[in-house]
PDB file of C-alpha atoms in Angstrom:
ATOM      1  CA  MET A   1       3.312   5.817   3.972  1.00 73.00           C
ATOM      2  CA  GLY A   2      -0.155   6.178   5.454  1.00 83.00           C
ATOM      3  CA  ALA A   3      -1.839   5.836   2.063  1.00 89.00           C
ATOM      4  CA  ALA A   4       0.218   2.708   1.301  1.00 90.00           C
ATOM      5  CA  ALA A   5      -0.669   1.138   4.662  1.00 91.00           C
ATOM      6  CA  GLY A   6      -4.348   1.962   4.150  1.00 91.00           C
ATOM      7  CA  HIS A   7      -4.557   0.677   0.567  1.00 93.00           C
ATOM      8  CA  ALA A   8      -7.629  -1.495  -0.006  1.00 94.00           C
ATOM      9  CA  ALA A   9      -5.525  -4.439  -1.204  1.00 94.00           C
ATOM     10  CA  ILE A  10      -3.746  -4.590   2.167  1.00 93.00           C
ATOM     11  CA  GLY A  11      -6.996  -5.814   3.698  1.00 89.00           C
ATOM     12  CA  SER A  12      -6.512  -7.340   7.117  1.00 89.00           C
ATOM     13  CA  LEU A  13      -2.705  -7.538   6.971  1.00 91.00           C
ATOM     14  CA  ARG A  14      -1.097  -6.005  10.030  1.00 92.00           C
ATOM     15  CA  VAL A  15       1.133  -3.077   9.147  1.00 94.00           C
ATOM     16  CA  LEU A  16       3.596  -1.810  11.725  1.00 96.00           C
ATOM     17  CA  THR A  17       5.400   1.412  10.842  1.00 95.00           C
ATOM     18  CA  VAL A  18       8.803   1.699  12.474  1.00 96.00           C
ATOM     19  CA  VAL A  19      10.691   4.983  12.253  1.00 95.00           C
ATOM     20  CA  VAL A  20      14.379   4.871  13.079  1.00 96.00           C
ATOM     21  CA  ALA A  21      15.364   8.367  14.192  1.00 96.00           C
ATOM     22  CA  ASP A  22      19.117   8.297  13.599  1.00 94.00           C
ATOM     23  CA  CYS A  23      20.682  11.376  15.229  1.00 94.00           C
ATOM     24  CA  CYS A  24      17.559  13.391  14.460  1.00 93.00           C
ATOM     25  CA  THR A  25      17.505  16.951  15.760  1.00 94.00           C
ATOM     26  CA  ASP A  26      14.093  17.851  14.397  1.00 94.00           C
ATOM     27  CA  ALA A  27      10.575  16.726  15.313  1.00 95.00           C
ATOM     28  CA  THR A  28      10.808  13.386  13.461  1.00 93.00           C
ATOM     29  CA  ALA A  29      10.307  11.261  16.588  1.00 96.00           C
ATOM     30  CA  ALA A  30       7.396  13.294  17.964  1.00 97.00           C
ATOM     31  CA  VAL A  31       5.604  13.559  14.618  1.00 95.00           C
ATOM     32  CA  SER A  32       6.098   9.836  13.965  1.00 94.00           C
ATOM     33  CA  ARG A  33       4.810   8.809  17.393  1.00 96.00           C
ATOM     34  CA  ALA A  34       1.783  11.072  16.949  1.00 96.00           C
ATOM     35  CA  ALA A  35       1.077   9.289  13.658  1.00 93.00           C
ATOM     36  CA  GLY A  36       1.172   5.899  15.418  1.00 94.00           C
ATOM     37  CA  ALA A  37       4.656   4.735  14.460  1.00 95.00           C
ATOM     38  CA  LEU A  38       7.008   2.806  16.687  1.00 97.00           C
ATOM     39  CA  VAL A  39      10.029   5.106  17.044  1.00 97.00           C
ATOM     40  CA  VAL A  40      13.526   3.723  17.537  1.00 97.00           C
ATOM     41  CA  PRO A  41      15.997   6.469  18.446  1.00 97.00           C
ATOM     42  CA  VAL A  42      19.618   5.628  17.590  1.00 96.00           C
ATOM     43  CA  ARG A  43      22.890   7.528  17.216  1.00 96.00           C
ATOM     44  CA  TYR A  44      24.617   5.564  14.452  1.00 94.00           C
ATOM     45  CA  ARG A  45      24.881   7.921  11.483  1.00 91.00           C
ATOM     46  CA  ASN A  46      24.976   4.706   9.484  1.00 91.00           C
ATOM     47  CA  VAL A  47      22.157   3.659   7.173  1.00 89.00           C
ATOM     48  CA  GLY A  48      22.863  -0.069   7.445  1.00 90.00           C
ATOM     49  CA  ARG A  49      22.925  -0.086  11.234  1.00 94.00           C
ATOM     50  CA  ALA A  50      19.844   2.143  11.388  1.00 94.00           C
ATOM     51  CA  ARG A  51      17.847  -0.111   9.049  1.00 93.00           C
ATOM     52  CA  ALA A  52      18.948  -3.175  11.048  1.00 95.00           C
ATOM     53  CA  ALA A  53      17.775  -1.517  14.288  1.00 96.00           C
ATOM     54  CA  GLY A  54      14.384  -0.888  12.711  1.00 96.00           C
ATOM     55  CA  VAL A  55      14.057  -4.494  11.589  1.00 96.00           C
ATOM     56  CA  ARG A  56      15.045  -5.773  15.053  1.00 96.00           C
ATOM     57  CA  ALA A  57      12.387  -3.559  16.646  1.00 96.00           C
ATOM     58  CA  ALA A  58       9.736  -4.679  14.156  1.00 95.00           C
ATOM     59  CA  LEU A  59      10.498  -8.383  14.570  1.00 95.00           C
ATOM     60  CA  SER A  60      10.619  -8.020  18.354  1.00 95.00           C
ATOM     61  CA  THR A  61       7.224  -6.285  18.342  1.00 95.00           C
ATOM     62  CA  LEU A  62       5.538  -8.613  15.854  1.00 94.00           C
ATOM     63  CA  GLY A  63       7.028 -11.849  17.154  1.00 89.00           C
ATOM     64  CA  ASP A  64       7.093 -15.102  15.257  1.00 76.00           C
ATOM     65  CA  THR A  65       4.163 -15.055  12.863  1.00 83.00           C
ATOM     66  CA  PRO A  66       2.982 -17.873  10.600  1.00 75.00           C
ATOM     67  CA  GLY A  67       4.608 -17.369   7.225  1.00 78.00           C
ATOM     68  CA  GLY A  68       7.056 -14.851   8.642  1.00 89.00           C
ATOM     69  CA  VAL A  69       7.104 -11.088   8.401  1.00 94.00           C
ATOM     70  CA  TRP A  70       7.460  -8.974   5.288  1.00 96.00           C
ATOM     71  CA  ILE A  71       9.956  -6.138   5.815  1.00 96.00           C
ATOM     72  CA  ALA A  72       9.311  -3.070   3.633  1.00 95.00           C
ATOM     73  CA  SER A  73      11.952  -0.366   3.804  1.00 94.00           C
ATOM     74  CA  THR A  74      11.824   3.252   2.729  1.00 91.00           C
ATOM     75  CA  ASP A  75      13.313   6.558   3.844  1.00 88.00           C
ATOM     76  CA  ALA A  76      11.761   9.569   5.534  1.00 81.00           C
ATOM     77  CA  ASP A  77      12.645  11.779   2.591  1.00 76.00           C
ATOM     78  CA  SER A  78      11.004   9.409   0.105  1.00 80.00           C
ATOM     79  CA  THR A  79       7.366   9.272  -0.889  1.00 82.00           C
ATOM     80  CA  VAL A  80       6.061   5.824  -1.720  1.00 86.00           C
ATOM     81  CA  ARG A  81       3.198   5.173  -4.113  1.00 88.00           C
ATOM     82  CA  PRO A  82      -0.206   4.398  -2.577  1.00 92.00           C
ATOM     83  CA  ASP A  83       0.032   0.817  -3.912  1.00 94.00           C
ATOM     84  CA  TRP A  84       3.659   0.308  -2.724  1.00 93.00           C
ATOM     85  CA  LEU A  85       2.844  -2.089   0.140  1.00 95.00           C
ATOM     86  CA  ALA A  86       0.010  -3.748  -1.789  1.00 96.00           C
ATOM     87  CA  HIS A  87       2.423  -4.552  -4.617  1.00 95.00           C
ATOM     88  CA  GLN A  88       4.973  -5.998  -2.190  1.00 96.00           C
ATOM     89  CA  ALA A  89       2.312  -7.973  -0.296  1.00 95.00           C
ATOM     90  CA  ALA A  90       1.074  -9.493  -3.563  1.00 96.00           C
ATOM     91  CA  ARG A  91       4.606 -10.573  -4.499  1.00 96.00           C
ATOM     92  CA  ALA A  92       5.135 -12.016  -1.011  1.00 95.00           C
ATOM     93  CA  ALA A  93       1.904 -14.007  -1.369  1.00 94.00           C
ATOM     94  CA  GLU A  94       3.281 -15.387  -4.649  1.00 96.00           C
ATOM     95  CA  GLY A  95       6.345 -16.640  -2.758  1.00 95.00           C
ATOM     96  CA  TRP A  96       8.836 -13.953  -3.669  1.00 96.00           C
ATOM     97  CA  ASP A  97      11.697 -13.391  -1.229  1.00 96.00           C
ATOM     98  CA  ALA A  98      12.379  -9.783  -2.191  1.00 95.00           C
ATOM     99  CA  VAL A  99      11.098  -6.832  -4.180  1.00 95.00           C
ATOM    100  CA  VAL A 100      13.420  -3.988  -5.139  1.00 91.00           C
ATOM    101  CA  GLY A 101      12.688  -0.711  -6.811  1.00 85.00           C
ATOM    102  CA  THR A 102      13.846   2.795  -7.438  1.00 81.00           C
ATOM    103  CA  VAL A 103      13.064   6.164  -5.927  1.00 80.00           C
ATOM    104  CA  THR A 104      13.150   9.662  -7.278  1.00 77.00           C
ATOM    105  CA  VAL A 105      13.984  12.853  -5.470  1.00 78.00           C
ATOM    106  CA  GLU A 106      10.955  15.087  -5.806  1.00 78.00           C
ATOM    107  CA  HIS A 107      12.204  18.192  -4.007  1.00 82.00           C
ATOM    108  CA  TRP A 108      15.884  19.057  -3.917  1.00 85.00           C
ATOM    109  CA  PRO A 109      16.854  21.800  -1.472  1.00 88.00           C
ATOM    110  CA  PRO A 110      17.325  25.090  -3.338  1.00 91.00           C
ATOM    111  CA  HIS A 111      21.035  25.247  -2.534  1.00 93.00           C
ATOM    112  CA  MET A 112      21.641  21.818  -4.150  1.00 91.00           C
ATOM    113  CA  THR A 113      20.727  22.524  -7.771  1.00 91.00           C
ATOM    114  CA  ASP A 114      24.213  21.584  -9.023  1.00 93.00           C
ATOM    115  CA  LEU A 115      24.119  18.292  -7.111  1.00 90.00           C
ATOM    116  CA  ALA A 116      20.617  17.601  -8.412  1.00 89.00           C
ATOM    117  CA  ALA A 117      21.750  18.119 -12.006  1.00 92.00           C
ATOM    118  CA  ARG A 118      24.824  15.871 -11.566  1.00 91.00           C
ATOM    119  CA  HIS A 119      22.690  13.193  -9.903  1.00 85.00           C
ATOM    120  CA  HIS A 120      20.131  13.293 -12.703  1.00 86.00           C
ATOM    121  CA  ARG A 121      22.812  13.010 -15.417  1.00 88.00           C
ATOM    122  CA  ALA A 122      24.545  10.078 -13.686  1.00 85.00           C
ATOM    123  CA  TYR A 123      21.279   8.309 -12.907  1.00 81.00           C
ATOM    124  CA  GLU A 124      19.943   8.623 -16.441  1.00 83.00           C
ATOM    125  CA  MET A 125      23.252   7.704 -18.115  1.00 84.00           C
ATOM    126  CA  SER A 126      22.195   4.109 -18.797  1.00 82.00           C
ATOM    127  CA  ARG A 127      18.747   4.991 -20.200  1.00 84.00           C
ATOM    128  CA  PRO A 128      18.391   3.804 -23.839  1.00 86.00           C
ATOM    129  CA  PRO A 129      16.863   5.912 -26.624  1.00 85.00           C
ATOM    130  CA  ALA A 130      13.137   6.643 -26.408  1.00 85.00           C
ATOM    131  CA  GLY A 131      10.832   3.690 -26.815  1.00 83.00           C
ATOM    132  CA  ARG A 132      13.316   1.019 -25.742  1.00 87.00           C
ATOM    133  CA  PRO A 133      12.918  -0.694 -22.358  1.00 86.00           C
ATOM    134  CA  TRP A 134      15.283   0.428 -19.643  1.00 82.00           C
ATOM    135  CA  GLN A 135      16.982  -2.375 -17.727  1.00 80.00           C
ATOM    136  CA  HIS A 136      18.435   0.083 -15.247  1.00 75.00           C
ATOM    137  CA  PRO A 137      21.145  -0.848 -12.743  1.00 77.00           C
ATOM    138  CA  HIS A 138      19.544   1.027  -9.834  1.00 74.00           C
ATOM    139  CA  VAL A 139      18.321  -0.487  -6.585  1.00 76.00           C
ATOM    140  CA  HIS A 140      17.452   1.652  -3.582  1.00 77.00           C
ATOM    141  CA  GLY A 141      17.157   0.746   0.095  1.00 81.00           C
ATOM    142  CA  ALA A 142      14.376   3.327   0.167  1.00 86.00           C
ATOM    143  CA  ASN A 143      12.290   0.982  -2.000  1.00 89.00           C
ATOM    144  CA  LEU A 144      13.039  -2.495  -0.753  1.00 93.00           C
ATOM    145  CA  GLY A 145      10.917  -5.339   0.546  1.00 95.00           C
ATOM    146  CA  VAL A 146      12.177  -8.687   1.811  1.00 96.00           C
ATOM    147  CA  SER A 147      10.791 -11.659   3.716  1.00 96.00           C
ATOM    148  CA  SER A 148      12.097 -12.061   7.253  1.00 95.00           C
ATOM    149  CA  ARG A 149      13.334 -15.522   6.256  1.00 93.00           C
ATOM    150  CA  ALA A 150      15.435 -14.132   3.394  1.00 95.00           C
ATOM    151  CA  TYR A 151      16.582 -11.230   5.578  1.00 94.00           C
ATOM    152  CA  ALA A 152      17.897 -13.652   8.212  1.00 93.00           C
ATOM    153  CA  ALA A 153      19.489 -15.922   5.583  1.00 94.00           C
ATOM    154  CA  ALA A 154      21.330 -12.915   4.118  1.00 93.00           C
ATOM    155  CA  GLY A 155      22.627 -11.866   7.527  1.00 93.00           C
ATOM    156  CA  GLY A 156      20.522  -8.704   7.779  1.00 92.00           C
ATOM    157  CA  PHE A 157      21.500  -5.242   6.647  1.00 90.00           C
ATOM    158  CA  PRO A 158      25.251  -4.746   6.548  1.00 88.00           C
ATOM    159  CA  ALA A 159      26.639  -1.845   8.576  1.00 87.00           C
ATOM    160  CA  ALA A 160      27.182   0.167   5.406  1.00 74.00           C
ATOM    161  CA  PRO A 161      27.587   3.927   5.645  1.00 69.00           C
ATOM    162  CA  LEU A 162      25.327   6.248   3.690  1.00 57.00           C
ATOM    163  CA  HIS A 163      25.855   5.771  -0.040  1.00 51.00           C
ATOM    164  CA  GLY A 164      28.399   3.039   0.694  1.00 46.00           C
ATOM    165  CA  THR A 165      28.709  -0.101  -1.314  1.00 43.00           C
ATOM    166  CA  ALA A 166      27.675  -3.349   0.238  1.00 43.00           C
ATOM    167  CA  SER A 167      26.957  -6.831  -0.949  1.00 42.00           C
ATOM    168  CA  TRP A 168      23.680  -8.329   0.225  1.00 43.00           C
ATOM    169  CA  SER A 169      22.317 -11.447  -1.420  1.00 41.00           C
ATOM    170  CA  THR A 170      20.453 -14.669  -0.771  1.00 40.00           C
ATOM    171  CA  ARG A 171      20.558 -17.982  -2.545  1.00 37.00           C
TER     172      ARG A 171
END
């Protein structure tokens, strides 16, 4: 996240990193604070509620800014590309309301090799033969950006449990 926030294309844009520590029992909060993040400790065990708490904290801290706030969401176990925020900021400047993307799991725990293989097979199931473009059906909350205006119009993040299904759209 640090490389994305420090990308040259970000320029003078203010970047606030908010870490929602949902039932964390490790050093997430301390490490995040030491890195300069605003830490929001919660006990939800619910990805939708946790993301919503992070957005509330960010909007409360940043206040009402001209043009609104761009909300970029990822997960602690995800690694974003160095140009991740720059790409989203460029789309926001073009008037986009949202940017969605995918994530990959780089390091599966050693005891989860069977789960990793099943996940990979299911994820890749819709990929066409080599050389043809992939219009994949995947969208991940760990790679999501949305304007605060669109976020409010959509009603925020639904209180969806981890890996739950939820409908979230704007018109």
